[in-house]
Short mmCIF file of C-alpha atoms in Angstrom, two decimals:
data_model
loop_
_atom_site.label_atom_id
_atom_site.label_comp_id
_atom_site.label_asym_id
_atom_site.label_seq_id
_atom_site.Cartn_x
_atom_site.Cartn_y
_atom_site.Cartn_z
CA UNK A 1 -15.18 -30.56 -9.77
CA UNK A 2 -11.68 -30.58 -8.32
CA UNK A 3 -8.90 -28.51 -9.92
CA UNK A 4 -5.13 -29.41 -10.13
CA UNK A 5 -2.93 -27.43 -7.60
CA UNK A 6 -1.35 -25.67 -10.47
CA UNK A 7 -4.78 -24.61 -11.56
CA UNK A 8 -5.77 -23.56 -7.87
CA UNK A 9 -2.41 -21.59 -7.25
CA UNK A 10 -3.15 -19.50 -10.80
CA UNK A 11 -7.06 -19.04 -9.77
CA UNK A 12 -5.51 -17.38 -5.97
CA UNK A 13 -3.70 -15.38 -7.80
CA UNK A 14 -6.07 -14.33 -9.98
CA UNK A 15 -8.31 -13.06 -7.71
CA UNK A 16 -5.60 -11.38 -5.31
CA UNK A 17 -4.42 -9.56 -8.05
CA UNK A 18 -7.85 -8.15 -9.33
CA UNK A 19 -9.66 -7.99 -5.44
CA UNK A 20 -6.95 -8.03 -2.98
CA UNK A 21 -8.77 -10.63 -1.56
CA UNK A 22 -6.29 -13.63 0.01
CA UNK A 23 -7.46 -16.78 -0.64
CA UNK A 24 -5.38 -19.37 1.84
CA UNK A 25 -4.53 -22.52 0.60
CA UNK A 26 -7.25 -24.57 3.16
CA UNK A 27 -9.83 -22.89 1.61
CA UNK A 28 -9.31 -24.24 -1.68
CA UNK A 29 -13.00 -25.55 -1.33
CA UNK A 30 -14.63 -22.42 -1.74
CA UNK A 31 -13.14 -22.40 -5.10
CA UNK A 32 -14.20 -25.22 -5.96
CA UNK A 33 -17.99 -24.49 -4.52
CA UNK A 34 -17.87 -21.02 -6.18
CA UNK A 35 -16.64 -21.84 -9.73
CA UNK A 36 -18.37 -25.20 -10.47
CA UNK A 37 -21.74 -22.83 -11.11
CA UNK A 38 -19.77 -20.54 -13.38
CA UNK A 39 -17.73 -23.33 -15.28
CA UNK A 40 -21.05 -24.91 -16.32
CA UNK A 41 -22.82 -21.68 -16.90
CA UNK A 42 -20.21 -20.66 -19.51
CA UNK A 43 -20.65 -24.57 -20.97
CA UNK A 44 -16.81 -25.75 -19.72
CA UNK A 45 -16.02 -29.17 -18.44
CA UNK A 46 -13.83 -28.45 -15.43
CA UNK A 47 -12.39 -25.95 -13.52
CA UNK A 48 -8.94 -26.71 -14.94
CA UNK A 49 -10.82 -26.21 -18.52
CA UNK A 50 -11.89 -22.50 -16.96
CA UNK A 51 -8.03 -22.15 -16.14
CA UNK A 52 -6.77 -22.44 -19.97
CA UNK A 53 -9.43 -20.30 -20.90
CA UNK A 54 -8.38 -17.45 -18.69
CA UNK A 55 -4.55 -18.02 -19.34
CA UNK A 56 -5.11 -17.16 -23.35
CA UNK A 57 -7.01 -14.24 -22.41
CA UNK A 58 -7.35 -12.64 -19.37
CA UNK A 59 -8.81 -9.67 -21.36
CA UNK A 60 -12.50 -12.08 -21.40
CA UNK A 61 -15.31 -11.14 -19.13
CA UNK A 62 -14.50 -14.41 -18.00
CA UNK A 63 -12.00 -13.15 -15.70
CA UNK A 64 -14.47 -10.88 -13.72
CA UNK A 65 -17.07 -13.70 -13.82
CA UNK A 66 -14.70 -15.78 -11.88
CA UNK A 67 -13.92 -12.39 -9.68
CA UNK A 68 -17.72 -11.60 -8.78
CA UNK A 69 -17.80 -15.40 -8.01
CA UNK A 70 -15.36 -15.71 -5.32
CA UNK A 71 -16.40 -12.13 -3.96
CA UNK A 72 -18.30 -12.92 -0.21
CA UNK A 73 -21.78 -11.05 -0.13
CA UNK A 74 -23.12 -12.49 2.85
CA UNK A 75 -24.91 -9.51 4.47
CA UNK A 76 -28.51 -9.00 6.29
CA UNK A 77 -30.42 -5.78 7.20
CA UNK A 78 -29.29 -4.07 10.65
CA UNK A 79 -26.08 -6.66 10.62
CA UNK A 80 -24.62 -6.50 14.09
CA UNK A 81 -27.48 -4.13 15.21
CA UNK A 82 -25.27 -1.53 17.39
CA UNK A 83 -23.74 0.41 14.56
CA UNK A 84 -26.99 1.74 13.53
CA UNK A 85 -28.15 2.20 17.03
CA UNK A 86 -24.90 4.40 17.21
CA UNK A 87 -25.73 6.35 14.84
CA UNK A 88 -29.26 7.38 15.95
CA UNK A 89 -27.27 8.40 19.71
CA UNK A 90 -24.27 10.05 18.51
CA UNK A 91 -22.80 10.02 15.52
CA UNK A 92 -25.72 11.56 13.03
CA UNK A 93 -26.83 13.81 15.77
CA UNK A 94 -23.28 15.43 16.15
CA UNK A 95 -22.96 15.44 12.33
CA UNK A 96 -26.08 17.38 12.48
CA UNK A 97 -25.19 20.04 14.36
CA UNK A 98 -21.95 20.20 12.43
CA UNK A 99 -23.44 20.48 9.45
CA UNK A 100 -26.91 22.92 10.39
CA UNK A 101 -25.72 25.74 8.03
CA UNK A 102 -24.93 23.21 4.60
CA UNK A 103 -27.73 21.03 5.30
CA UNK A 104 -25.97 18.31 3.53
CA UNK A 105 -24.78 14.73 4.96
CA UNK A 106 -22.51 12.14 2.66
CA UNK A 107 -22.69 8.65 3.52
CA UNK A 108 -20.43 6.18 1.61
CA UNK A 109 -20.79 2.14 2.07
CA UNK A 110 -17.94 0.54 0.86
CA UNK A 111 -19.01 -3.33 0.25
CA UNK A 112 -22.83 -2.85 -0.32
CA UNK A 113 -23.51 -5.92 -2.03
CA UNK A 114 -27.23 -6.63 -2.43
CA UNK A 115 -28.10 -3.55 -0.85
CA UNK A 116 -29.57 -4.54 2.62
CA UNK A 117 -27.00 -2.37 4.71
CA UNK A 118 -27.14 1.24 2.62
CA UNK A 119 -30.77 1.24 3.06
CA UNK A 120 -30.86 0.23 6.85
CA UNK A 121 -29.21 3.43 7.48
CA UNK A 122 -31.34 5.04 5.08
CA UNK A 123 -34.30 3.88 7.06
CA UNK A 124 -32.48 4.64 10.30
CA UNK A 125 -32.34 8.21 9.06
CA UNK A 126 -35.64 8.68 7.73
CA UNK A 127 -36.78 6.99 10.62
CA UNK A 128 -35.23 8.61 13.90
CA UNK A 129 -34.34 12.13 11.74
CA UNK A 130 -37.55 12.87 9.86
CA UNK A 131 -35.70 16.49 10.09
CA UNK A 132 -33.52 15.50 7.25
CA UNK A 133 -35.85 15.33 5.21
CA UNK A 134 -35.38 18.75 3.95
CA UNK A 135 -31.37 18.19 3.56
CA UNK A 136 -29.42 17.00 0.84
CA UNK A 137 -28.69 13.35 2.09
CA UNK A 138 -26.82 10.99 -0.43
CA UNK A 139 -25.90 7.45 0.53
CA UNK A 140 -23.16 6.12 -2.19
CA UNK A 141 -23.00 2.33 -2.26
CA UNK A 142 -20.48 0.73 -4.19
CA UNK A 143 -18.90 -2.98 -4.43
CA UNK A 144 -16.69 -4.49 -7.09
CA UNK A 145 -19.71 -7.34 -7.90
CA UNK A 146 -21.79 -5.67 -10.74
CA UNK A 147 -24.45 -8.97 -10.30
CA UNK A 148 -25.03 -7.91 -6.93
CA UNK A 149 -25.35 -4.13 -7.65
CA UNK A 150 -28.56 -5.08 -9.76
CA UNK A 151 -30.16 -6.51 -7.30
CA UNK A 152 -29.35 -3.98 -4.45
CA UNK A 153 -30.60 -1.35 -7.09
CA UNK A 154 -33.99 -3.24 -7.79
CA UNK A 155 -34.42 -3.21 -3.86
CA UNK A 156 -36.56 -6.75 -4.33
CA UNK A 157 -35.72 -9.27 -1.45
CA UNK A 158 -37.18 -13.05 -0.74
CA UNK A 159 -39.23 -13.52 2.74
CA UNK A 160 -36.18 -15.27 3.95
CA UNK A 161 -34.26 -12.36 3.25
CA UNK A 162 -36.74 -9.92 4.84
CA UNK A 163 -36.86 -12.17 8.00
CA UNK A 164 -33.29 -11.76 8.74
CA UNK A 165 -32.65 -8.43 10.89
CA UNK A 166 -35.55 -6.26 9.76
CA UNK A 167 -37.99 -5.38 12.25
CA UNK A 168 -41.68 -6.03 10.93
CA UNK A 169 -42.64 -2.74 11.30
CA UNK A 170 -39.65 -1.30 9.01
CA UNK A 171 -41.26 -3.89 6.73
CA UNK A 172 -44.42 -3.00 6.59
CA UNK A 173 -43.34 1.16 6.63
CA UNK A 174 -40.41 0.87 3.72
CA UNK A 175 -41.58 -2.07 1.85
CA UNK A 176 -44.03 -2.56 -0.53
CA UNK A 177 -45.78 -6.68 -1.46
CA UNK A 178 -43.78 -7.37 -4.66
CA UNK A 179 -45.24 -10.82 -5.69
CA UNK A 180 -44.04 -13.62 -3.66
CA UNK A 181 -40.67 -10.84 -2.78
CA UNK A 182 -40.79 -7.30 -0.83
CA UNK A 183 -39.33 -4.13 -2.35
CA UNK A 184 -38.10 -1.58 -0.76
CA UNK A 185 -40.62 1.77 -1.63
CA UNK A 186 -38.99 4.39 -4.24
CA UNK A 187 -38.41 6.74 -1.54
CA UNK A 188 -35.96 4.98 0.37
CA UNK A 189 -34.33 3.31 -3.04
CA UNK A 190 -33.90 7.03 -4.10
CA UNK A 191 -31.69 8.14 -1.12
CA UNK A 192 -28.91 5.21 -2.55
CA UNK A 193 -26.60 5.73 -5.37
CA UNK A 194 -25.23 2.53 -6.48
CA UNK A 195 -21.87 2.14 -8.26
CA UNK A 196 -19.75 -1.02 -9.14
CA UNK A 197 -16.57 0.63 -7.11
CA UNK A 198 -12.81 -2.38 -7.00
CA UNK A 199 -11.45 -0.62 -3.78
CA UNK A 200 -7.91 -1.35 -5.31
CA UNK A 201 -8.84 1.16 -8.26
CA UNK A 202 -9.10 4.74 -7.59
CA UNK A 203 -11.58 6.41 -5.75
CA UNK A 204 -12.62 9.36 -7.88
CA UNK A 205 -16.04 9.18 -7.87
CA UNK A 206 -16.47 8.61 -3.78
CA UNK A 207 -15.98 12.40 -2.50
CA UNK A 208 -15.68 13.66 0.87
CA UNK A 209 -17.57 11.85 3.02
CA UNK A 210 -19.10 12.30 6.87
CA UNK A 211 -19.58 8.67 7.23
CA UNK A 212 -17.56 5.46 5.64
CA UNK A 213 -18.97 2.57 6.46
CA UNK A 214 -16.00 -0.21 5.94
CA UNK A 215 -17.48 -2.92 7.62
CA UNK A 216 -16.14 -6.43 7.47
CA UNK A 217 -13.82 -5.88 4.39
CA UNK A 218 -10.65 -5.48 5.53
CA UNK A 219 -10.68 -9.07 7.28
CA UNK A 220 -10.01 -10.50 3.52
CA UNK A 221 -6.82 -8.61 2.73
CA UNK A 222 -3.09 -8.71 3.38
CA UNK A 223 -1.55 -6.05 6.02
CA UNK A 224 -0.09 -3.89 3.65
CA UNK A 225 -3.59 -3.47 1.71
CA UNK A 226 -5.44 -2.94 4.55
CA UNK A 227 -2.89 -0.15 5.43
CA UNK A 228 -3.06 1.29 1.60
CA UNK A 229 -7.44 1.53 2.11
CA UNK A 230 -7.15 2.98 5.58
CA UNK A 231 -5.11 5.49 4.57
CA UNK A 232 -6.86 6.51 1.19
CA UNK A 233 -9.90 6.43 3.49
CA UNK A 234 -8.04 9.13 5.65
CA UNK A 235 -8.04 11.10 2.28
CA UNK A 236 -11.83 10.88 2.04
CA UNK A 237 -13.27 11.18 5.38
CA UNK A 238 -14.12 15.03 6.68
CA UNK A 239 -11.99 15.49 9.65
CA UNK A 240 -15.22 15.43 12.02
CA UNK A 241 -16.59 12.47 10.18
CA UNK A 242 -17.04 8.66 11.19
CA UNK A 243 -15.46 5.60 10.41
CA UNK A 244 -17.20 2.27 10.75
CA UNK A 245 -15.75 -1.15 10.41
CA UNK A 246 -16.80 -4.52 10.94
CA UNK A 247 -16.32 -6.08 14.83
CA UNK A 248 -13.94 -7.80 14.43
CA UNK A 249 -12.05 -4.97 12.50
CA UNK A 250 -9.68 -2.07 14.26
CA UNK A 251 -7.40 0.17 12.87
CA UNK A 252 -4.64 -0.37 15.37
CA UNK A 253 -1.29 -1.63 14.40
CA UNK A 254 -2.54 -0.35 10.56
CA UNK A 255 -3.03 3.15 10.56
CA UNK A 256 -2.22 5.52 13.56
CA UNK A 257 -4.13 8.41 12.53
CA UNK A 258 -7.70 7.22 13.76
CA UNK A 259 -8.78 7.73 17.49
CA UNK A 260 -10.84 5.19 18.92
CA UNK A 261 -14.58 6.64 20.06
CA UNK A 262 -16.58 3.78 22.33
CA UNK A 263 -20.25 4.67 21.65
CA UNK A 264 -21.97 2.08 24.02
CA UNK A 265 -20.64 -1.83 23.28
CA UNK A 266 -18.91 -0.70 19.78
CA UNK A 267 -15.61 1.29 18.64
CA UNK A 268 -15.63 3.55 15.64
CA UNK A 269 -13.34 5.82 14.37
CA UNK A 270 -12.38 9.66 13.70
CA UNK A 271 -9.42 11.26 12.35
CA UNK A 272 -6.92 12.78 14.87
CA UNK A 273 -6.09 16.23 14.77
CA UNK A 274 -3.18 17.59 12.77
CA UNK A 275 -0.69 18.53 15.15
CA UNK A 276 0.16 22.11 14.62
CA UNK A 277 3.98 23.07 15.17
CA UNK A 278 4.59 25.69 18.01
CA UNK A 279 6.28 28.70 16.34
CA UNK A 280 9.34 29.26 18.39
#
């Protein structure tokens, strides 16, 4: 279902405008792939039909139909693996210690989409800190794709879903037989706030935070946007908190007030110290 370059050049646009996301012109397929579902869903003919729709009102729900569409939610539980090894080692121990007297730990995910990476780390924490049990521990998981969201907050996953980075005997501990699907038990689903969250909106909901995960995000967006979230994630992160991004993700060249911390094969993140003027 092919759309004329006119249409394709409005539809980039569109969603760069809404999602920061940059759609390149050679990938023009994904459009197609991604909208031909919708455009019949909605009863159009074409793509280029979906285009005049959205041109005489961008108002619709249309618009964030097509949005949630071209959104990527490819994810798995324990993605990469050595993040949440890192932060059994160092980084929730240390934030342990730092924060013995509140008893209180905020964990934000910024892209959560169907939920499998907020509640890997909240079974890495009720796994390998069955202390923090007794502390106030919120996980806040938010992504701009509202269809997602209602499945990450139902917590139900396919076998082929299950299969892909979960060990069987998180399975069998945090899951419970949900027909043919596995959901994950109340207990775990009750550590993870949900919210739909557009990082190009403000952030006055997210808080101070001791973790951010940002992982494999900022690979979608222009310079200057990825610049713009770093440093509005500068605003939000406590200044002996962690930041996490995807591998192939850095903050150098963006934002020079992170310091690089190598925690066995992966990089995160901390905020430098203010530099404090010497009084003459």
């Amino acid at each position: 279902m092919f759309a004329t370059a006119e249409s394709l050049v409005f539809l980039r646009d569109l969603v760069y405008r809404r999602s920061a996301i940059v759609l390149e012109a050679e990938k023009d397929y994904l459009i197609d792939s991604r909208l031909t579902p919708l455009v019949r869903e909605v009863g159009l003919r074409s793509i280029d039909e979906l285009v005049y729709t959205l041109r005489a009102n961008l108002a619709t729900p249309l618009a964030t139909q097509v949005i949630e569409a071209m959104t990527t939610n490819e994810t798995f539980f324990f993605r990469d693996f050595h993040p949440f090894e890192a932060l059994k080692l160092r980084l929730v121990p240390e934030l342990i210690k730092a924060r013995a007297a509140q008893r209180s730990l905020r964990i934000w995910c910024a892209a959560a989409s169907t939920g499998q990476e907020p509640y890997s780390i909240a079974m890495t924490l009720r796994d390998a800190f069955p202390e923090l049990a007794s502390w106030d521990v919120q996980i806040f998981a938010t992504d701009l794709n509202s269809v997602v969201l209602a499945r990450a907050r139902e917590g139900k996953y396919r076998q082929l879903e299950v299969n892909r980075g979960l060990p069987a005997p998180m399975l069998l501990k945090y899951f419970d037989r949900a027909g043919a699907e596995w959901q994950v038990k109340p207990a775990i689903r009750e550590m993870v706030k949900f919210q739909e969250l557009n990082l190009l909106d403000p952030w006055l909901t997210v808080g101070a935070q001791d973790l951010v995960f940002m992982r494999n995000i900022l690979i979608y967006f222009d310079v200057d946007t990825k610049r713009r979230i770093l440093g509005r994630v500068r605003q939000t992160l406590r200044p002996d908190g962690f930041l996490i991004m995807g591998g192939a993700e850095t903050t150098s060249n963006l934002d020079d007030g992170y310091a690089p911390v190598r925690i066995g094969t992966g990089v995160y993140y901390q905020l430098k110290p203010l530099t404090i003027p010497r009084v003459a």
